[in-house]
Coordinates of C-alpha atoms and ligand atoms in Angstrom, one line a residue:
X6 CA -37.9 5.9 158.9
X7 CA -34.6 5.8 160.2
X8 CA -31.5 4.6 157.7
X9 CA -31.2 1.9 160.5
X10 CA -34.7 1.0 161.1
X11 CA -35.4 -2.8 160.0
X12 CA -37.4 -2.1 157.2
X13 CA -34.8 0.1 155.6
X14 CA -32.1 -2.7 156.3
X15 CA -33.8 -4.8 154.2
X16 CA -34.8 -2.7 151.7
X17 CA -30.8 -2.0 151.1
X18 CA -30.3 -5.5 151.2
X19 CA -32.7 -7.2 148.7
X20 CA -31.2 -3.8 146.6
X21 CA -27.5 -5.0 146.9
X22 CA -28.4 -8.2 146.2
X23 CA -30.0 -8.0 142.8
X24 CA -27.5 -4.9 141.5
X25 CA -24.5 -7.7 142.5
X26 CA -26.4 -10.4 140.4
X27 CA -27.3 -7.8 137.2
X28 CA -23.2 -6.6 138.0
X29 CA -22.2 -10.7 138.4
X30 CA -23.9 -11.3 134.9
X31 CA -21.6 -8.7 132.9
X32 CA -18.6 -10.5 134.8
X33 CA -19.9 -13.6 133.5
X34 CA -20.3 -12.4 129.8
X35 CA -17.4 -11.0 129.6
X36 CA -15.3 -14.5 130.8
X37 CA -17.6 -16.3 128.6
X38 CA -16.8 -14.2 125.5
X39 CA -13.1 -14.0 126.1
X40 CA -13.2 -18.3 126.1
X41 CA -15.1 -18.4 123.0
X42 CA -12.6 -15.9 121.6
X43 CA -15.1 -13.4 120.8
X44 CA -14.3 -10.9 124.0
X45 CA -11.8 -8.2 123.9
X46 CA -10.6 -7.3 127.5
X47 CA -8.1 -4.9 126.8
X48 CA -5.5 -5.7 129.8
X49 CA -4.9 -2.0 131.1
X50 CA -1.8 -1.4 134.0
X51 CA -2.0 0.7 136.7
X52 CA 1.8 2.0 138.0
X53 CA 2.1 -1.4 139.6
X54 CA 1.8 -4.6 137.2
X55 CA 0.7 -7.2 139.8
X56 CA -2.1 -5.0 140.3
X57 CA -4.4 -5.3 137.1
X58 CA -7.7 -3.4 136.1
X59 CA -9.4 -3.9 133.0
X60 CA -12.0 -2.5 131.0
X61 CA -14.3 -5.0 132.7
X62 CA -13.8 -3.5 136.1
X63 CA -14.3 0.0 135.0
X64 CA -17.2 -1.0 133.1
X65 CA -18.9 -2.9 135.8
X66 CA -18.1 0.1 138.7
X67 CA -19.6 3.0 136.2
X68 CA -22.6 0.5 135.9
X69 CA -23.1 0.3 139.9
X70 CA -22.2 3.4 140.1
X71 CA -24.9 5.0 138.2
X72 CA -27.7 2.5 139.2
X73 CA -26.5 3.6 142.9
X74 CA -26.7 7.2 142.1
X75 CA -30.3 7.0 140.3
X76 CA -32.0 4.8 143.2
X77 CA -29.8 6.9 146.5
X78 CA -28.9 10.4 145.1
X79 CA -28.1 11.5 148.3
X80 CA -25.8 8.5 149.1
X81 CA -22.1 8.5 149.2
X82 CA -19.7 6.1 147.2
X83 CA -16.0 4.5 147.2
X84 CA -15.0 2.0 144.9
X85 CA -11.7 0.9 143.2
X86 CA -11.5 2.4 139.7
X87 CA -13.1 5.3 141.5
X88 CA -10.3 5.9 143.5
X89 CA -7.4 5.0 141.0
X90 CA -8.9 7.8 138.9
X91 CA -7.8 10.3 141.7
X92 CA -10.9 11.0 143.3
X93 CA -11.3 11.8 147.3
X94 CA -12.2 9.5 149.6
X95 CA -14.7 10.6 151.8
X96 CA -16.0 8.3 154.6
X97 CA -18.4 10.0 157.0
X98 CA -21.7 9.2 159.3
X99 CA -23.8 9.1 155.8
X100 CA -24.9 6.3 154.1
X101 CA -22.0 5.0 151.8
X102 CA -21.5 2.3 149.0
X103 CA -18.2 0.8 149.2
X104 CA -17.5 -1.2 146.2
X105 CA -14.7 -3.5 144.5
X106 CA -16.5 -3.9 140.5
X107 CA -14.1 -7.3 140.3
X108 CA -12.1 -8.4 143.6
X109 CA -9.8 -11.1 141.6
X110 CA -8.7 -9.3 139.0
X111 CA -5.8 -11.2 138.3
X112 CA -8.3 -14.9 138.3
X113 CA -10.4 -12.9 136.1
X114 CA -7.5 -12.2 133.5
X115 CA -6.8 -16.0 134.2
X116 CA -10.4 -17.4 133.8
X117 CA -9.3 -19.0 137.8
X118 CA -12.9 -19.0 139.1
X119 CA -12.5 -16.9 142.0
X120 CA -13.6 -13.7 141.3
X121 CA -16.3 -11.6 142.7
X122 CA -19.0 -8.2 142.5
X123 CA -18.4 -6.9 146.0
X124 CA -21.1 -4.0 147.5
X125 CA -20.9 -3.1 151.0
X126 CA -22.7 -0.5 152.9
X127 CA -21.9 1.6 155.9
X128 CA -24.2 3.3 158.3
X129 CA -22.8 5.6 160.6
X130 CA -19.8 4.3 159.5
X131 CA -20.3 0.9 160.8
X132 CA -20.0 -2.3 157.3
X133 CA -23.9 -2.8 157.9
X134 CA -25.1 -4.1 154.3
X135 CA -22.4 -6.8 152.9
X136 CA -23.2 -8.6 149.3
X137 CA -20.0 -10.8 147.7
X138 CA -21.2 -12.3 144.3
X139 CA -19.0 -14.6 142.6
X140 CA -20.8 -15.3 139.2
X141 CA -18.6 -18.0 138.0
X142 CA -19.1 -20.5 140.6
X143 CA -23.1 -18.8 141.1
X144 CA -22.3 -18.4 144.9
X145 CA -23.9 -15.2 146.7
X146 CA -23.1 -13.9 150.1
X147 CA -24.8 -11.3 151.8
X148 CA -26.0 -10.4 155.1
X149 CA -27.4 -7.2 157.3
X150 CA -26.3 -6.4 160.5
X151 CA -28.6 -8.2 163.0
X152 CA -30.2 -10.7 160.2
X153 CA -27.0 -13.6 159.9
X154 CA -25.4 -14.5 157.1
X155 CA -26.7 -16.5 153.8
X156 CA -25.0 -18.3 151.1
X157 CA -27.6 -17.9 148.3
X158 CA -30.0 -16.3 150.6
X159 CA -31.2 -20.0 151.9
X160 CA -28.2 -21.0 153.4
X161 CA -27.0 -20.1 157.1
X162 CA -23.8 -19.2 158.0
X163 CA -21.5 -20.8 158.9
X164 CA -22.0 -24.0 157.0
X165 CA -21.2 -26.6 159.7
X166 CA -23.5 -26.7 162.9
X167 CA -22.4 -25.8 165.5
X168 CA -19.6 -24.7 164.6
X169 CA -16.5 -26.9 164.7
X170 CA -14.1 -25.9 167.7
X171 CA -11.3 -23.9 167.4
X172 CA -9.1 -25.8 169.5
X173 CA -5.3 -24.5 168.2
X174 CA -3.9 -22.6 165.5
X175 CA -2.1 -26.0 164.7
X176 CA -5.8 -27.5 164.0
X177 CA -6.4 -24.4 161.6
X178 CA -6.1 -23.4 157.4
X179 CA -5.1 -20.3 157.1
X180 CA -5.9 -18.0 154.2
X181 CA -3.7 -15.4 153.0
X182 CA -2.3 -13.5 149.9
X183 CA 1.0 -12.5 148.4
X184 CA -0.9 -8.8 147.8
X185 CA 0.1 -7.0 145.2
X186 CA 3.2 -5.0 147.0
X187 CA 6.0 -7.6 145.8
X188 CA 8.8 -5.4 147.3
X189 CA 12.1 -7.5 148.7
X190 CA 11.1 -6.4 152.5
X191 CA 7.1 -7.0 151.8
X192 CA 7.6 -10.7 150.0
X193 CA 10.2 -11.9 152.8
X194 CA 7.9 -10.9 155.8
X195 CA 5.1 -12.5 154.4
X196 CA 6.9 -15.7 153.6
X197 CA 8.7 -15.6 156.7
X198 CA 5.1 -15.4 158.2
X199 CA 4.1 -18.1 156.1
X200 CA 6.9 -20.4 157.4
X201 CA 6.1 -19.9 160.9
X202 CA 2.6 -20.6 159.9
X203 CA 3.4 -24.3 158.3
X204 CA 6.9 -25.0 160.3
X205 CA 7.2 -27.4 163.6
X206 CA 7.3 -25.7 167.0
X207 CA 11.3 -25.9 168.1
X208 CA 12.9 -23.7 170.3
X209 CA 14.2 -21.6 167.4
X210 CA 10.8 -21.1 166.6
X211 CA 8.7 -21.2 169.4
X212 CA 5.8 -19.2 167.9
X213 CA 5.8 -21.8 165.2
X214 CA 2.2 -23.1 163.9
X215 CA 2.5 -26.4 162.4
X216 CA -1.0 -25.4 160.9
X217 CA -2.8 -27.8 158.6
X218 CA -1.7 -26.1 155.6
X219 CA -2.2 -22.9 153.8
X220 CA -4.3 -21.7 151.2
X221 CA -4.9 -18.7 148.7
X222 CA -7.9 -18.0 146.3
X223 CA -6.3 -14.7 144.9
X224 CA -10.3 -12.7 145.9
X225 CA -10.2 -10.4 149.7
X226 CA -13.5 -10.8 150.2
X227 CA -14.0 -14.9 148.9
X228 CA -11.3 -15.5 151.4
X229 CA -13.5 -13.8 154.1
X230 CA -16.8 -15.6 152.9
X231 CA -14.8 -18.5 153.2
X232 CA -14.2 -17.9 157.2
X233 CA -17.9 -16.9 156.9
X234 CA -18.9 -20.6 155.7
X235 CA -16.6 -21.8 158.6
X236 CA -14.2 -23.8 155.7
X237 CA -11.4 -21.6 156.4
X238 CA -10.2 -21.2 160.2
X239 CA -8.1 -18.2 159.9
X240 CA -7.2 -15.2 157.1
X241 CA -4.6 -12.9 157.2
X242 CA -3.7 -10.5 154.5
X243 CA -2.4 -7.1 154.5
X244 CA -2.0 -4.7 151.7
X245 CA -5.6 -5.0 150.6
X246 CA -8.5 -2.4 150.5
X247 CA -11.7 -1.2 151.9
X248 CA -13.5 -1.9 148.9
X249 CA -11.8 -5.6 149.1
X250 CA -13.0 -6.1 152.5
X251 CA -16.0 -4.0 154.0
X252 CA -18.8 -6.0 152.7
X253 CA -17.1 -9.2 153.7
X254 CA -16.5 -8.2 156.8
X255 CA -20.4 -8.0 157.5
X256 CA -20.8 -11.3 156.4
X257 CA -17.9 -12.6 158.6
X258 CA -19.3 -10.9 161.4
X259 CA -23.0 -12.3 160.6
X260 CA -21.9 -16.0 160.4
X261 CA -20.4 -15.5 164.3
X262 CA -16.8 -15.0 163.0
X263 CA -14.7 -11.4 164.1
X264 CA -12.2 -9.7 162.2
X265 CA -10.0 -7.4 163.7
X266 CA -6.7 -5.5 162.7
X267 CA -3.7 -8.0 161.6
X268 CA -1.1 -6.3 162.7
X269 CA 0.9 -7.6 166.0
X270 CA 0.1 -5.2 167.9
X271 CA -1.4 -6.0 171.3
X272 CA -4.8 -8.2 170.9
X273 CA -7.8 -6.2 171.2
X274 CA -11.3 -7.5 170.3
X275 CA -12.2 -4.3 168.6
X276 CA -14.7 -4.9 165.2
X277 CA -11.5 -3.9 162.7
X278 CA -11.6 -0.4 160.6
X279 CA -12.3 -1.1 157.5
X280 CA -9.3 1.4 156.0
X281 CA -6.5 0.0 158.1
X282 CA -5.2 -2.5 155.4
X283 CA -4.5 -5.1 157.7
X284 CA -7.3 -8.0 158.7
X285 CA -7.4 -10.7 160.6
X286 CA -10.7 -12.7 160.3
X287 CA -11.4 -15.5 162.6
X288 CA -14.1 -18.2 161.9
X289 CA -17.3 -18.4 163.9
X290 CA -16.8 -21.1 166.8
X291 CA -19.0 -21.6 170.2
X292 CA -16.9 -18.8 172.3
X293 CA -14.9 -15.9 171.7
X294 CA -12.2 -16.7 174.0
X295 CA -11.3 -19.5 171.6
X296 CA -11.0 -16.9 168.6
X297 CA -9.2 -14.8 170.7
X298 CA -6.8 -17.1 171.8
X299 CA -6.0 -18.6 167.8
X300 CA -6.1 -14.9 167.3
X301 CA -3.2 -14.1 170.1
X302 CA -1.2 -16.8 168.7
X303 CA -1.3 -15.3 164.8
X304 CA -0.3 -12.3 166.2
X305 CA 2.7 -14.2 167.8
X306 CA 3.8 -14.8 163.8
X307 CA 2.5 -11.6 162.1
X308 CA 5.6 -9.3 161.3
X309 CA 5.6 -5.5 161.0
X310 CA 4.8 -4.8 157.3
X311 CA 3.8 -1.3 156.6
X312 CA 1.0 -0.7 154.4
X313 CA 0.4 3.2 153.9
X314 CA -2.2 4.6 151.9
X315 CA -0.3 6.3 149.1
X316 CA -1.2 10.2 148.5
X317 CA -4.0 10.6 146.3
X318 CA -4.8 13.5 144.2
X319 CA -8.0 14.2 145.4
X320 CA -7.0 13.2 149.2
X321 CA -8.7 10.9 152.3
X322 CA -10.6 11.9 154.7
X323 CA -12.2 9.2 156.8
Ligands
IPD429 C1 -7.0 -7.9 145.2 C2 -7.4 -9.3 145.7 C3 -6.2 -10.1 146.2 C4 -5.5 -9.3 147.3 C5 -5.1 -7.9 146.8 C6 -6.3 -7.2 146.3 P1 -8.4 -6.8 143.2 O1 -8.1 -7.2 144.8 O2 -8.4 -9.1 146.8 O3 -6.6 -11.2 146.9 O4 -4.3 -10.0 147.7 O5 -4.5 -7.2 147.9 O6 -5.9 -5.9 145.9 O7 -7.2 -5.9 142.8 O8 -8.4 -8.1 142.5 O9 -9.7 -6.1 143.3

């Protein structure tokens, strides 16, 4: 049987699905004993203090880690706290668990609801296997390639049916982040971008949105199973991760919706890589021209932020 073949799909699937739930219940516990002030989250910093870890997240990736490594020995696996401890990252044709223990870190130090158990997996490199859990509001996402997308493995994707039209980008919410790079440069591109997003069209700013509004949830991948439920029209973020985004993206992609890279580069159509650190994810809708066309006019507001993948002691290679 082939790691493609349907019944292995599957298989994968009703296995990411219940390790996100047992990973979504020590989430839970642990934001259940720190409000009855009997949990002790120690709040560790990595170099950067707007971009937290805890002894949550490392607990929760060493316990998806292992239950990965016991059930797939012969499987590959990238996740967050993995990474920040200096290991390589090694992406090639063989199966591979991409993983973010808590996307939302900072909600989760804040008891803000939006956090989330994300476990993707790649095939031949492709995000084929995506399962977002976010065990504080008891909402599950997941989907296989080929099979659509579920919220709570009843519910299609996108909610609304057929989808609503995407008419203009001044019809559309937009989802994005402030990231966790708050250099000068970063922070005034982004809210530069942001005001283009929400200002009136004028001739001093003809690329102008006048959007319906803007909104954040502080979680990668909520913000993508939030294009996936068709709620949110448009999200942009750069500075993010793999392991914040790939299995999103296969739940974006399941409901209809595409994501692609969100820089301003020239449009293309390609399905994004998933280690670029720019996305722009567009909501499902009855033709791609229309996403491409709300996707040509973000483009027209995105500015040039870099986002390099800082050197790593034990080095990329994808
Ligand atoms: C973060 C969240 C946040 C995004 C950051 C990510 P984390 O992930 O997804 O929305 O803006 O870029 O790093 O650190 O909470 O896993």
């Amino acid at each position: 049987m082939s790691d493609n073949s349907q019944d292995r799909l599957q298989e994968y699937l009703d296995f990411a699905i219940q390790l996100a739930k047992d990973a979504g219940a020590l989430i839970k516990a642990a934001v259940d004993s720190r409000m009855a002030g009997s949990g002790s989250n120690i709040e560790l910093k990595k170099e950067n203090p707007t971009d937290l870890v805890t002894e949550t997240d490392k607990a929760v990736e060493e316990f998806i880690k292992e239950r990965l490594y016991k059930t797939y020995p012969e499987h590959k696996f990238i996740g967050e706290e993995t990474f920040a401890s200096g290991a390589k990252t090694e992406f090639t044709n063989d199966p591979t668990w991409i993983v973010d223990p808590i996307d939302g870190t900072t909600n989760f130090i804040h008891g803000y609801p939006f956090v989330a158990v994300s476990i993707g997996l790649t095939l031949n490199k492709i995000p084929t296997i995506g399962v977002v859990f976010n065990p504080l509001l008891n909402e599950l996402y997941s989907a296989a390639r080929g099979q659509g997308a579920y919220l709570n493995q009843t519910q299609r994707l996108p909610l609304f049916h057929p989808p609503q039209p995407l008419t203009d980008l001044s019809h559309c919410l937009i989802a994005t982040e402030a990231g966790s790079d708050r250099s000068k440069q970063v922070i005034d591109a982004k809210i530069a971008a942001i005001h283009d997003m929400l200002r009136k069209r004028s001739k001093e700013s003809p690329y102008a949105a006048e959007a319906h509004s803007i909104r954040t949830t502080g979680s990668a991948a909520l913000n993508l199973c939030n294009v996936a439920k068709g709620i949110i029209d448009v999200y942009w973020e750069v500075g993010c991760w793999e392991w914040d985004v790939a299995a999103a993206i296969v739940i974006v992609q399941e409901s209809g919706g595409i994501v692609i890279e969100g820089d301003n580069d020239k449009l293309n159509n390609e399905p994004v890589n998933i280690f670029c650190r720019k996305y722009l994810a567009i909501r499902a809708a009855s033709d791609n021209k229309s996403q491409l066309e709300i996707a040509s006019q973000m483009k027209n507001l995105i500015p040039n932020i870099s986002a390099p993948r800082p050197p790593v002691p034990g080095g990329y290679s994808y």
